[in-house]
Amino acid sequence: MLELHDVTKVYKVGAFGGKTMTAVDGVSFDVGTGEVVSLIGESGSGKTTIGRMILGLTSLTSGSITLDGAPVKPGKAYYRSVQGVFQDPFSSYNPVFKADRVLRMIKEQYFPSVPDWDDRVEEALAAVRLNPGQVLDKFPHQLSGGQLQRLLIARALLLEIKLLVADEITSMLDASTRIDVLNLLADLKARGLGVLYITHDLSLGNYLAERTVVLRHGTVVEMGLTEKVFGDPLHPYTRQLLSAVPRLGSPWEEAAPADGCLYHQKGATGRLLAADEGHFVACAGLDDCGGPAA
Amino acid sequence: MSLTVTDLKVYYRTLKGEVKALDGISFSVADNEILGLAGESGCGKTTLGKGLIRMDGRMKHIGGTVELDGETLPIGDDARMNPYRFHKVSLIPQYSMSAMNPTRKIGKMVGELVRSRGVKLDRDELHARLDQVSLPREVLDRYPIELSGGMKQRMVMVISTLLNPSLLIADEITSALDVSTQKAVAKALVGFRDAGFVKSMIFITHDISLTYQIADTIMVMYAGKLAEKAPAHTIVSAPRHPYAQLLINSLPEVGVRYADKRLSGIPGSPPSLLDPPSGCRFRDRCPLAFAKCAEEEPPAVEVEPDHFVACWKA
Ligand SMILES: Nc1ncnc2c1ncn2[C@@H]1O[C@H](COP(=O)(O)OP(=O)(O)OP(=O)(O)O)[C@@H](O)[C@H]1O
Ligand SMILES: Nc1ncnc2c1ncn2[C@@H]1O[C@H](COP(=O)(O)OP(=O)(O)O)[C@@H](O)[C@H]1O
Ligand code: SF4
Ligand SMILES: [Mg+2]
Ligand SMILES: [Mg+2]
């Protein structure tokens, strides 16, 4: 359904745009109908930039992004299929509008003639486990971070979209609410919604996603079926990320040392090596592998 | 005994009445202890943190006392609290990353802040502390906006502990960070305690797995009250309060997949604190509730040394 092909984004930075910064570098992956793909990587690795390009909020420097074969074309029709919910809900929400006004604007923009609108609003709020009375007459600063985040998901759901780009949507939520939101995404997925789930929390990504893409400095270092990427991580960076995840009942350990660069061990030449069925890894750029840095 | 809180009550004044956000909580934190504070959104963690240092205009100190190093803090009196802030108690607030003045270079800001507290800035000490958290000294010549989230958070940590306060309160300082940065920041906090920059610490987060990594003791709050407080490994391996048990069970671990095991949140939501229920505040969500729970409030009982539980069934 959604396909990214060799997507690159170079930002101009510095006074007068004199310098450039490559935020995303040759990234290719896809998200199918009813599939959750998680995109993980540390801060600054380019996750949000990819999300923004999919939503048409930032232009591509090169490469292509297509939805059902057609290139991203920001506009009403596109946003009826694709919506995003972002990291900081307080910034993506106009603070002067109350919640009911925000939901009504969706009706005015997209569904002027739907008769049972109120029922749909109620249904969407119920899907995110919000009590309409609790949120509808409130301004954003009167809601907790978790309530606001769920309200934004409800807004996206009202549109009956095909693809949701969810960028760090659970980082503001407490553990119990987080599970509710994840289960909600899982239910929607069962109804055919595709989700690009951007997160730095690996346990959450693992819980939900069929496939996982690990991003580092704008490039994919490892990707594939979630159980393979998490169960048998091949790239030292993936291993390092996994070792930083705090686990209940077992104290932090240091990352297991990398046993050489798997990419070059297997004598590959392309950008990503198929290490196993549905499991790809890039060069780790270790001292002794002599290959290009990942 | 570094910090002793006794029957503390802090309410919010609203048009609809008083929100009883902190309603009679007692606990203590020893020297060198890191206390992790956990609980669902809205259970009063931030209110407790703010109550110990700076109440906002709508908060009201209703009752109870806070004693730090043998001195009673005048928490209800903003002006009289001022000499204690930074010197004795410091807070790193939720969302502090965006709270740094964007128009001032960091070094300049730190100098002004320290001077406003009547202290001369010790540059060498500042540099040593930047080293401790692996921040290059050049950050002092940069603007806050030029720092990544993790760098900002470490900078805020250095600033708030520069005067060696007795107590540091860190409110959700790692939630917006990726796992590697989170780990670095959490370890830096422990390093501050080990180096003696702060004596004791209250670490607030909704991530119990993270709290487990650095806290000596974990206190689980529910609806403005203490539910359970015990050494970290006890809370995680053998919680006794039904709420603590459900909270621990709702955590996804790496390895648990939706397809294999659907985790569940805790059904229902915390009660309104405008008019909290009688007896145990958890009773309408509690699988073990019985008649007495509606009639009488369960007191926090020390069931074994350093392990407190407020539940009739514990
Ligand atoms: N508008 C912009 N102008 C210049 N550089 C930018 C811009 N937006 C992002 N960048 C840079 O691009 C890189 C990737 O940024 P992005 O925000 O996509 O990362 P991220 O993985 O989402 O990080 P985080 O987890 O902190 O949100 C970073 O180095 C960032 O500084
Ligand atoms: N400014 C305020 N006015 C009224 N009620 C508030 C205010 N801030 C917080 N509360 C209420 O106080 C309770 C505890 O909030 P808080 O301390 O923010 O919890 P936490 O940090 O655990 O999320 C909640 O019921 C919340 O709705
Ligand atoms: S006191 Fe009663 S309602 Fe409260 S937690 Fe214990 S059993 Fe449940
Ligand atoms: Mg981001
Ligand atoms: Mg809070």
XYZ file of C-alpha atoms and ligand atoms in Angstrom:
676
model
C 0.000 0.000 0.000
C 2.604 2.564 1.102
C 5.975 2.299 -0.578
C 9.134 4.242 0.075
C 11.785 3.893 -2.563
C 15.302 5.214 -1.998
C 13.975 8.200 -0.091
C 16.481 10.913 0.753
C 16.043 14.194 2.559
C 18.743 16.832 2.723
C 18.022 19.876 4.880
C 19.729 23.183 4.285
C 21.128 24.440 7.554
C 23.187 27.362 8.804
C 22.888 31.031 7.919
C 21.596 31.488 4.344
C 21.337 27.712 3.993
C 25.047 27.471 3.308
C 25.435 23.965 4.690
C 23.461 20.805 4.242
C 22.472 17.986 6.545
C 21.352 14.613 5.286
C 18.551 13.564 7.624
C 17.318 10.573 5.604
C 19.568 8.684 3.228
C 18.278 6.158 0.703
C 15.531 4.582 2.771
C 13.255 1.962 1.204
C 10.503 -0.035 2.883
C 6.784 -0.579 2.603
C 3.684 -0.833 4.759
C 0.883 -3.169 3.702
C -2.845 -2.983 4.331
C -3.614 -4.049 7.884
C 0.038 -4.170 8.768
C 1.923 -2.423 11.556
C 5.514 -1.570 10.748
C 7.572 -0.064 13.520
C 10.312 2.398 12.784
C 12.830 2.589 15.589
C 16.047 4.463 16.177
C 17.400 7.064 18.493
C 16.675 10.736 18.592
C 17.754 12.530 15.434
C 17.903 9.370 13.357
C 15.317 10.752 10.926
C 12.125 9.014 12.028
C 9.972 12.121 12.245
C 11.359 13.404 8.964
C 10.225 10.184 7.263
C 6.791 10.533 8.860
C 6.516 14.121 7.686
C 7.475 13.191 4.136
C 4.832 10.470 4.049
C 2.295 13.042 5.174
C 3.469 15.503 2.544
C 4.505 18.020 5.205
C 8.112 18.019 4.014
C 9.361 17.547 0.476
C 11.620 14.721 -0.649
C 15.088 15.565 -1.919
C 15.099 12.408 -4.020
C 13.441 9.016 -4.240
C 9.717 8.377 -4.179
C 6.861 7.692 -1.817
C 3.684 6.190 -3.237
C 0.332 5.203 -1.800
C -1.340 2.460 -3.852
C 1.016 3.341 -6.665
C 0.263 7.074 -6.735
C 2.821 9.613 -5.469
C 2.061 11.529 -2.271
C -0.095 14.498 -3.130
C -1.001 16.574 -0.082
C -4.608 17.636 -0.241
C -8.068 16.692 0.902
C -8.209 13.391 -0.955
C -4.836 12.261 0.345
C -5.623 13.182 3.929
C -8.809 11.150 3.806
C -6.517 8.134 3.442
C -3.494 9.097 5.473
C -3.328 10.883 8.806
C -0.614 11.530 11.345
C -0.528 11.810 15.107
C 2.625 13.341 16.485
C 4.979 13.173 19.418
C 3.983 16.363 21.149
C 0.203 16.558 21.101
C 0.232 20.064 22.542
C 1.913 21.448 19.460
C -0.240 19.729 16.850
C -3.438 21.067 18.250
C -4.596 24.614 18.013
C -4.805 25.755 21.652
C -7.639 28.194 21.101
C -10.128 25.570 19.934
C -12.069 23.345 22.237
C -12.136 19.639 21.461
C -15.677 19.570 19.991
C -14.789 22.421 17.625
C -11.771 20.495 16.370
C -13.891 17.439 15.641
C -16.588 19.576 14.004
C -13.990 21.083 11.680
C -13.352 17.597 10.354
C -17.022 17.307 9.522
C -17.075 20.692 7.802
C -13.962 19.939 5.781
C -14.566 16.341 4.850
C -18.077 15.151 5.579
C -20.474 18.112 5.251
C -23.463 15.847 4.676
C -23.056 12.959 7.099
C -26.296 12.857 9.122
C -25.255 10.743 12.095
C -22.111 12.724 12.795
C -22.562 12.831 16.568
C -22.808 9.053 16.693
C -19.600 8.763 14.771
C -17.836 11.130 17.118
C -19.082 9.138 20.062
C -17.921 5.898 18.450
C -14.453 7.284 17.729
C -14.131 8.570 21.279
C -15.284 5.226 22.638
C -12.688 3.479 20.461
C -9.950 5.441 22.212
C -11.679 4.978 25.566
C -12.470 8.606 26.159
C -15.598 9.715 27.888
C -17.167 12.485 25.717
C -18.300 14.426 28.794
C -14.734 14.446 30.070
C -13.144 16.007 27.033
C -15.518 17.714 24.642
C -15.949 21.107 26.271
C -12.307 21.400 27.238
C -9.397 23.377 25.870
C -6.197 21.380 25.249
C -4.359 22.704 28.320
C -7.178 21.378 30.468
C -6.592 17.812 29.289
C -3.798 15.549 30.428
C -1.180 14.536 27.869
C -2.725 11.089 27.592
C -6.258 12.371 27.043
C -5.089 14.766 24.366
C -3.107 12.084 22.586
C -6.165 9.834 22.452
C -8.331 12.701 21.252
C -5.964 13.181 18.327
C -6.132 9.494 17.480
C -9.930 9.738 17.584
C -9.767 12.691 15.200
C -7.679 10.619 12.802
C -10.095 7.690 13.101
C -13.113 9.789 12.186
C -11.743 9.963 8.680
C -11.714 6.184 8.188
C -8.197 6.328 6.930
C -6.039 3.603 5.361
C -2.753 4.564 6.935
C -1.901 6.130 10.250
C 1.519 7.604 10.870
C 1.903 7.444 14.642
C 4.996 9.295 15.820
C 5.963 8.579 19.437
C 2.333 8.718 20.396
C 2.749 6.737 23.567
C 5.685 8.516 25.147
C 3.387 10.783 27.149
C 1.111 8.032 28.384
C 1.252 6.013 31.561
C 1.775 2.265 31.310
C -1.854 1.303 31.576
C -3.098 3.838 29.023
C -0.229 2.945 26.729
C -1.385 -0.652 26.554
C -4.925 0.524 25.840
C -3.717 2.669 22.945
C -1.574 -0.164 21.569
C -4.439 -2.633 21.792
C -6.597 -0.051 20.056
C -4.108 0.173 17.195
C -4.049 -3.618 17.043
C -7.861 -3.724 16.743
C -7.810 -1.119 13.988
C -5.147 -3.077 12.196
C -7.428 -6.096 12.283
C -9.968 -3.901 10.474
C -7.413 -3.177 7.740
C -5.654 -0.035 8.964
C -1.965 0.150 8.096
C 0.180 1.817 10.736
C 3.674 3.219 10.625
C 4.500 3.123 14.296
C 7.446 5.394 15.031
C 8.928 4.870 18.457
C 12.048 4.766 20.515
C 10.482 2.275 22.909
C 11.521 -1.105 21.576
C 9.274 -3.174 23.785
C 6.230 -1.322 22.451
C 7.369 -1.685 18.858
C 7.931 -5.355 19.435
C 4.530 -5.853 21.009
C 2.649 -4.534 18.019
C 4.551 -4.744 14.777
C 4.885 -7.513 12.178
C 7.942 -5.858 10.767
C 10.576 -3.565 12.213
C 12.881 -1.068 10.540
C 15.930 0.095 12.510
C 17.183 3.509 11.477
C 20.524 5.049 12.307
C 21.791 8.433 11.080
C 19.154 8.371 8.344
C 19.916 4.926 6.955
C 18.370 1.531 7.553
C 20.833 -0.710 9.395
C 18.539 -3.679 9.888
C 14.987 -4.552 9.005
C 12.668 -7.479 8.669
C 10.219 -9.601 10.589
C 10.005 -8.309 14.135
C 10.747 -11.645 15.743
C 13.906 -11.958 13.691
C 15.134 -8.409 14.244
C 14.485 -8.627 17.995
C 15.138 -12.316 18.482
C 18.306 -12.496 16.451
C 19.653 -8.939 16.043
C 22.542 -8.965 13.578
C 23.708 -5.380 13.568
C 25.753 -4.138 16.547
C 23.585 -1.021 16.677
C 20.402 -3.044 17.051
C 22.056 -5.014 19.833
C 23.114 -1.839 21.566
C 19.561 -0.464 21.395
C 18.128 -3.683 22.774
C 20.563 -3.709 25.661
C 19.508 -0.180 26.675
C 15.863 -1.178 27.078
C 15.115 -1.216 30.794
C 13.687 -4.578 31.826
C 11.769 -5.326 34.931
C 13.613 -7.668 37.249
C 16.949 -7.663 35.421
C 19.476 -4.853 35.797
C 20.944 -3.159 32.744
C 23.789 -4.964 31.041
C 26.251 -3.503 28.620
C 25.768 -4.305 24.944
C 27.078 -7.686 23.907
C 30.178 -7.141 21.777
C 29.640 -7.380 18.038
C 31.147 -10.470 16.470
C 32.477 -8.853 13.354
C 30.455 -7.315 10.560
C 27.918 -9.834 9.379
C 27.398 -7.919 6.203
C 30.967 -8.311 5.063
C 31.409 -11.744 6.583
C 28.897 -12.933 4.064
C 30.627 -11.093 1.218
C 27.704 -8.933 0.208
C 27.958 -5.956 -2.074
C 24.535 -4.285 -2.115
C 23.289 -1.854 0.492
C 21.286 -4.307 2.554
C 22.112 -7.983 2.807
C 19.419 -10.602 3.085
C 20.748 -12.477 6.104
C 17.810 -14.778 6.302
C 14.351 -14.907 4.831
C 12.668 -11.609 5.661
C 15.677 -10.251 7.547
C 18.083 -7.649 6.147
C 21.201 -6.103 7.611
C 23.649 -3.377 6.548
C 27.392 -3.044 6.994
C 28.295 -2.203 10.575
C 31.333 -0.151 9.552
C 33.599 -1.878 12.050
C 37.340 -1.186 12.004
C 38.284 -4.504 10.514
C 35.546 -4.938 7.938
C 36.956 -2.387 5.526
C 33.513 -1.730 4.073
C 31.457 1.444 3.944
C 30.138 2.739 7.278
C 26.489 2.003 7.948
C 16.646 10.824 57.834
C 16.827 13.245 54.941
C 13.159 13.853 54.109
C 10.108 13.103 56.226
C 6.636 13.845 54.907
C 3.792 13.500 57.372
C 0.107 13.419 56.454
C 0.632 15.936 53.653
C -2.489 17.352 52.016
C -2.370 19.646 49.011
C -5.557 20.593 47.146
C -6.221 22.536 43.949
C -8.825 25.291 44.089
C -11.178 25.168 41.114
C -14.556 26.653 40.262
C -16.200 23.321 40.950
C -14.569 22.889 44.336
C -11.371 21.488 45.764
C -9.478 18.793 43.867
C -7.973 16.605 46.576
C -4.859 15.784 44.586
C -2.699 14.864 47.565
C -4.746 13.683 50.465
C -2.792 12.655 53.506
C 0.438 11.006 52.424
C 3.272 10.025 54.766
C 6.672 8.614 53.836
C 10.342 9.267 54.274
C 13.444 9.209 52.111
C 16.796 8.413 53.686
C 20.170 9.945 52.912
C 21.593 8.457 49.700
C 18.253 6.968 48.785
C 16.614 7.244 45.371
C 12.855 6.964 45.695
C 10.976 6.125 42.490
C 7.428 7.455 42.317
C 4.992 5.537 40.124
C 1.290 5.530 39.369
C -1.171 6.319 36.618
C -1.511 9.762 35.132
C -3.308 12.087 37.504
C -2.555 10.188 40.711
C -0.715 13.157 42.204
C 2.949 12.550 41.452
C 3.612 16.008 40.037
C 1.514 17.578 42.764
C 3.691 15.898 45.380
C 6.868 17.017 43.638
C 5.661 20.585 43.329
C 4.298 20.546 46.866
C 7.788 19.928 48.200
C 9.278 22.953 46.492
C 6.989 25.388 44.724
C 3.216 25.371 44.710
C 1.453 27.135 41.890
C -1.188 29.736 42.611
C -4.084 27.300 42.588
C -2.469 24.850 44.991
C -3.201 25.089 48.676
C -1.379 23.473 51.561
C -4.221 22.001 53.600
C -2.277 20.108 56.222
C 0.687 17.970 57.135
C 4.373 18.693 57.392
C 7.548 18.292 55.367
C 10.813 18.010 57.222
C 14.161 18.126 55.440
C 17.373 17.421 57.374
C 15.560 18.149 60.623
C 14.082 21.470 59.472
C 10.395 21.985 58.758
C 9.945 23.451 55.274
C 7.470 26.362 55.045
C 5.933 24.812 51.947
C 2.728 26.855 52.073
C 4.639 30.153 52.103
C 6.138 30.987 48.724
C 8.416 33.764 49.986
C 9.744 31.818 52.957
C 10.384 28.795 50.733
C 12.659 30.826 48.481
C 15.901 30.444 50.468
C 15.469 26.669 50.340
C 15.053 26.376 46.570
C 18.230 25.308 44.731
C 20.148 25.361 48.032
C 18.208 22.588 49.756
C 15.566 21.315 47.324
C 15.681 21.336 43.541
C 13.109 20.292 40.986
C 13.553 19.287 37.377
C 9.992 19.724 36.127
C 8.065 17.718 33.542
C 8.704 19.264 30.091
C 11.687 21.213 31.479
C 13.472 20.723 28.184
C 11.469 23.444 26.541
C 11.508 25.663 29.638
C 15.054 26.966 29.184
C 15.180 30.600 28.095
C 15.773 30.351 24.332
C 17.294 33.810 23.921
C 20.211 33.330 26.328
C 23.349 31.339 25.782
C 23.454 28.517 28.291
C 26.612 29.633 30.086
C 25.229 33.128 30.573
C 21.948 31.759 31.843
C 23.685 29.529 34.399
C 25.756 32.462 35.667
C 22.697 34.661 36.095
C 20.766 31.947 37.817
C 23.475 31.165 40.331
C 24.059 34.853 41.035
C 20.364 35.395 41.643
C 20.745 32.830 44.412
C 23.505 34.939 45.999
C 26.301 32.557 45.069
C 29.393 33.097 42.949
C 29.676 30.725 40.001
C 32.532 28.265 40.345
C 33.558 27.679 36.704
C 35.845 24.758 37.480
C 33.098 22.987 39.373
C 30.662 23.637 36.520
C 33.145 22.162 34.029
C 33.741 19.141 36.229
C 30.026 18.484 36.330
C 29.629 18.821 32.579
C 32.377 16.219 32.289
C 30.483 13.992 34.684
C 27.459 13.912 32.379
C 29.617 13.765 29.212
C 28.596 17.179 27.920
C 31.283 19.119 26.026
C 32.132 22.452 27.663
C 31.206 24.226 24.442
C 27.538 23.788 25.300
C 27.919 26.851 27.512
C 28.366 28.945 24.365
C 25.305 27.530 22.698
C 21.598 28.304 22.825
C 19.203 25.753 24.345
C 17.541 25.177 20.979
C 20.838 23.880 19.576
C 20.954 20.969 22.011
C 19.301 17.595 21.474
C 16.706 16.425 23.972
C 19.129 14.287 25.922
C 21.743 17.051 26.060
C 19.182 19.562 27.289
C 18.011 17.172 29.949
C 21.560 16.602 31.184
C 22.164 20.366 31.157
C 19.068 20.939 33.281
C 20.329 18.264 35.681
C 23.695 20.007 36.040
C 22.052 23.382 36.618
C 19.585 22.193 39.212
C 22.195 20.412 41.294
C 24.976 23.003 41.097
C 24.399 24.139 44.689
C 24.381 20.578 46.067
C 20.785 20.417 47.264
C 19.781 17.817 49.823
C 16.834 16.691 47.762
C 16.413 16.544 43.991
C 13.008 15.903 42.464
C 13.082 14.740 38.839
C 9.652 14.683 37.192
C 9.367 12.570 34.008
C 12.739 13.764 32.802
C 13.386 10.759 30.605
C 10.001 10.064 28.977
C 10.732 11.976 25.805
C 14.152 10.396 25.273
C 15.144 7.376 23.230
C 16.338 4.274 25.088
C 20.071 4.926 24.764
C 19.766 8.539 25.904
C 17.354 7.536 28.618
C 19.886 5.108 29.965
C 22.652 7.733 29.898
C 20.485 10.278 31.728
C 19.331 7.742 34.325
C 22.896 6.641 34.964
C 23.984 10.263 35.280
C 21.373 10.725 38.021
C 22.809 7.804 39.951
C 26.275 9.281 39.387
C 25.142 12.583 40.944
C 23.955 10.751 44.017
C 27.150 8.691 44.243
C 29.284 11.819 43.868
C 27.357 13.496 46.668
C 25.991 16.359 44.511
C 22.566 15.521 45.904
C 21.804 13.551 49.015
C 18.523 12.001 48.089
C 16.273 11.944 45.107
C 12.653 11.492 44.106
C 12.475 10.110 40.585
C 9.042 10.392 39.006
C 8.207 8.400 35.890
C 5.472 6.221 34.482
C 8.101 3.783 33.284
C 8.446 1.307 36.145
C 11.065 -0.749 34.286
C 13.245 2.343 34.193
C 12.582 3.229 37.837
C 13.547 -0.320 38.709
C 16.985 0.234 37.171
C 17.933 3.164 39.376
C 15.629 3.450 42.405
C 16.346 1.917 45.800
C 12.717 2.173 46.814
C 9.532 2.483 44.771
C 6.375 4.178 45.984
C 3.164 3.498 44.073
C 0.508 6.176 44.473
C -3.168 5.975 43.703
C -5.632 8.864 43.670
C -3.595 11.111 45.952
C -2.614 8.418 48.424
C 0.124 5.930 49.051
C -0.825 2.451 47.825
C 2.447 0.619 48.392
C 6.066 1.497 49.145
C 8.874 -1.031 49.282
C 12.417 -1.768 48.106
C 12.450 -1.757 44.289
C 12.927 -5.497 43.861
C 10.065 -6.230 46.279
C 7.618 -3.979 44.400
C 8.572 -5.635 41.144
C 8.758 -9.256 42.241
C 6.184 -9.429 45.045
C 3.800 -6.474 45.075
C 1.037 -6.846 47.679
C -1.398 -4.059 46.790
C -3.870 -5.089 44.043
C -3.252 -1.825 42.199
C 0.532 -2.295 42.249
C 0.037 -5.845 40.989
C -2.135 -4.728 38.067
C 0.231 -1.882 37.231
C 3.238 -4.223 37.076
C 1.284 -6.699 34.965
C 0.333 -4.110 32.368
C 3.939 -3.609 31.291
C 5.068 -4.920 27.927
C 8.478 -6.531 28.039
C 10.680 -6.989 25.032
C 9.633 -10.409 23.848
C 5.903 -10.113 24.544
C 3.924 -9.788 21.315
C 0.355 -8.773 20.810
C -0.195 -11.793 18.624
C 0.894 -14.157 21.426
C -0.390 -12.464 24.530
C -2.725 -9.531 24.699
C -1.725 -7.423 27.672
C -4.436 -5.514 29.413
C -4.479 -2.098 30.950
C -6.262 -1.641 34.247
C -9.981 -1.486 33.476
C -11.782 1.691 34.484
C -10.129 4.958 35.402
C -9.069 6.686 38.596
C -11.894 8.399 40.519
C -12.607 12.095 40.378
C -10.685 13.798 43.133
C -13.289 16.539 43.469
C -15.422 14.125 45.397
C -13.379 10.995 46.030
C -15.158 7.790 47.043
C -15.364 6.740 50.671
C -13.138 4.017 52.044
C -10.511 2.707 49.658
C -10.188 4.905 46.571
C -9.304 1.917 44.409
C -12.362 -0.124 45.284
C -14.430 0.291 42.100
C -11.539 -1.139 40.062
C -10.313 -3.650 42.585
C -10.904 -7.352 41.935
C -10.627 -8.084 45.664
C -12.916 -5.380 47.048
C -15.337 -6.375 49.801
C -17.772 -4.551 52.072
C -15.242 -3.058 54.456
C -13.410 -1.357 51.543
C -16.358 0.987 51.049
C -16.700 1.837 54.710
C -13.250 2.346 56.023
C -10.103 3.708 54.463
C -7.210 1.219 54.639
C -4.246 2.759 56.507
C -0.689 2.349 55.245
C 0.711 -0.478 57.338
C 4.339 -1.532 57.571
C 3.880 -5.225 56.749
C 7.584 -5.909 57.019
C 10.515 -3.550 57.546
C 10.424 -0.753 54.892
C 7.421 -2.274 53.152
C 4.196 -0.273 53.469
C 0.841 -1.320 52.010
C -2.539 0.400 52.255
C -5.025 -2.411 51.596
C -7.361 -4.428 53.815
C -6.451 -7.612 51.968
C -2.687 -7.234 51.990
N 13.515 21.581 9.576
C 14.744 21.105 9.780
N 15.830 21.822 9.438
C 17.085 21.324 9.649
N 17.354 20.121 10.199
C 16.316 19.363 10.572
C 14.950 19.808 10.406
N 14.126 18.846 10.891
C 14.946 17.850 11.327
N 16.241 18.150 11.139
C 17.395 17.300 11.472
O 17.196 16.051 10.880
C 17.619 14.969 11.724
C 16.476 13.996 11.925
O 15.429 14.677 12.631
P 14.076 13.967 13.103
O 13.378 14.979 13.932
O 13.408 13.441 11.954
O 14.632 12.787 14.075
P 13.834 11.790 15.023
O 14.416 10.453 14.802
O 12.398 11.931 14.848
O 14.290 12.322 16.458
P 13.415 12.448 17.816
O 13.297 11.074 18.358
O 14.242 13.355 18.666
O 12.142 13.085 17.454
C 18.114 15.635 12.997
O 19.507 15.716 12.970
C 17.490 17.008 12.960
O 18.288 17.931 13.655
N -4.134 23.235 37.816
C -4.969 22.266 38.234
N -6.257 22.537 38.534
C -7.101 21.550 38.959
N -6.751 20.251 39.101
C -5.495 19.908 38.807
C -4.534 20.873 38.343
N -3.353 20.221 38.110
C -3.581 18.918 38.422
N -4.855 18.723 38.839
C -5.444 17.462 39.255
O -4.699 16.925 40.320
C -4.573 15.509 40.211
C -3.116 15.087 40.247
O -2.431 15.677 39.136
P -0.870 15.556 38.902
O -0.155 15.924 40.120
O -0.583 16.329 37.691
O -0.702 13.984 38.619
P 0.456 13.169 37.835
O 1.693 13.917 37.872
O 0.530 11.876 38.537
O -0.015 13.030 36.426
C -5.327 15.129 38.940
O -6.626 14.697 39.284
C -5.375 16.427 38.159
O -6.503 16.470 37.316
S -8.626 -2.054 50.453
Fe -10.142 -3.268 49.403
S -10.613 -2.156 47.514
Fe -8.755 -1.282 48.373
S -7.147 -2.381 47.323
Fe -7.505 -3.503 49.193
S -9.019 -5.034 48.684
Fe -8.989 -3.587 47.005
Mg 10.809 12.443 16.350
Mg 2.851 14.490 36.098
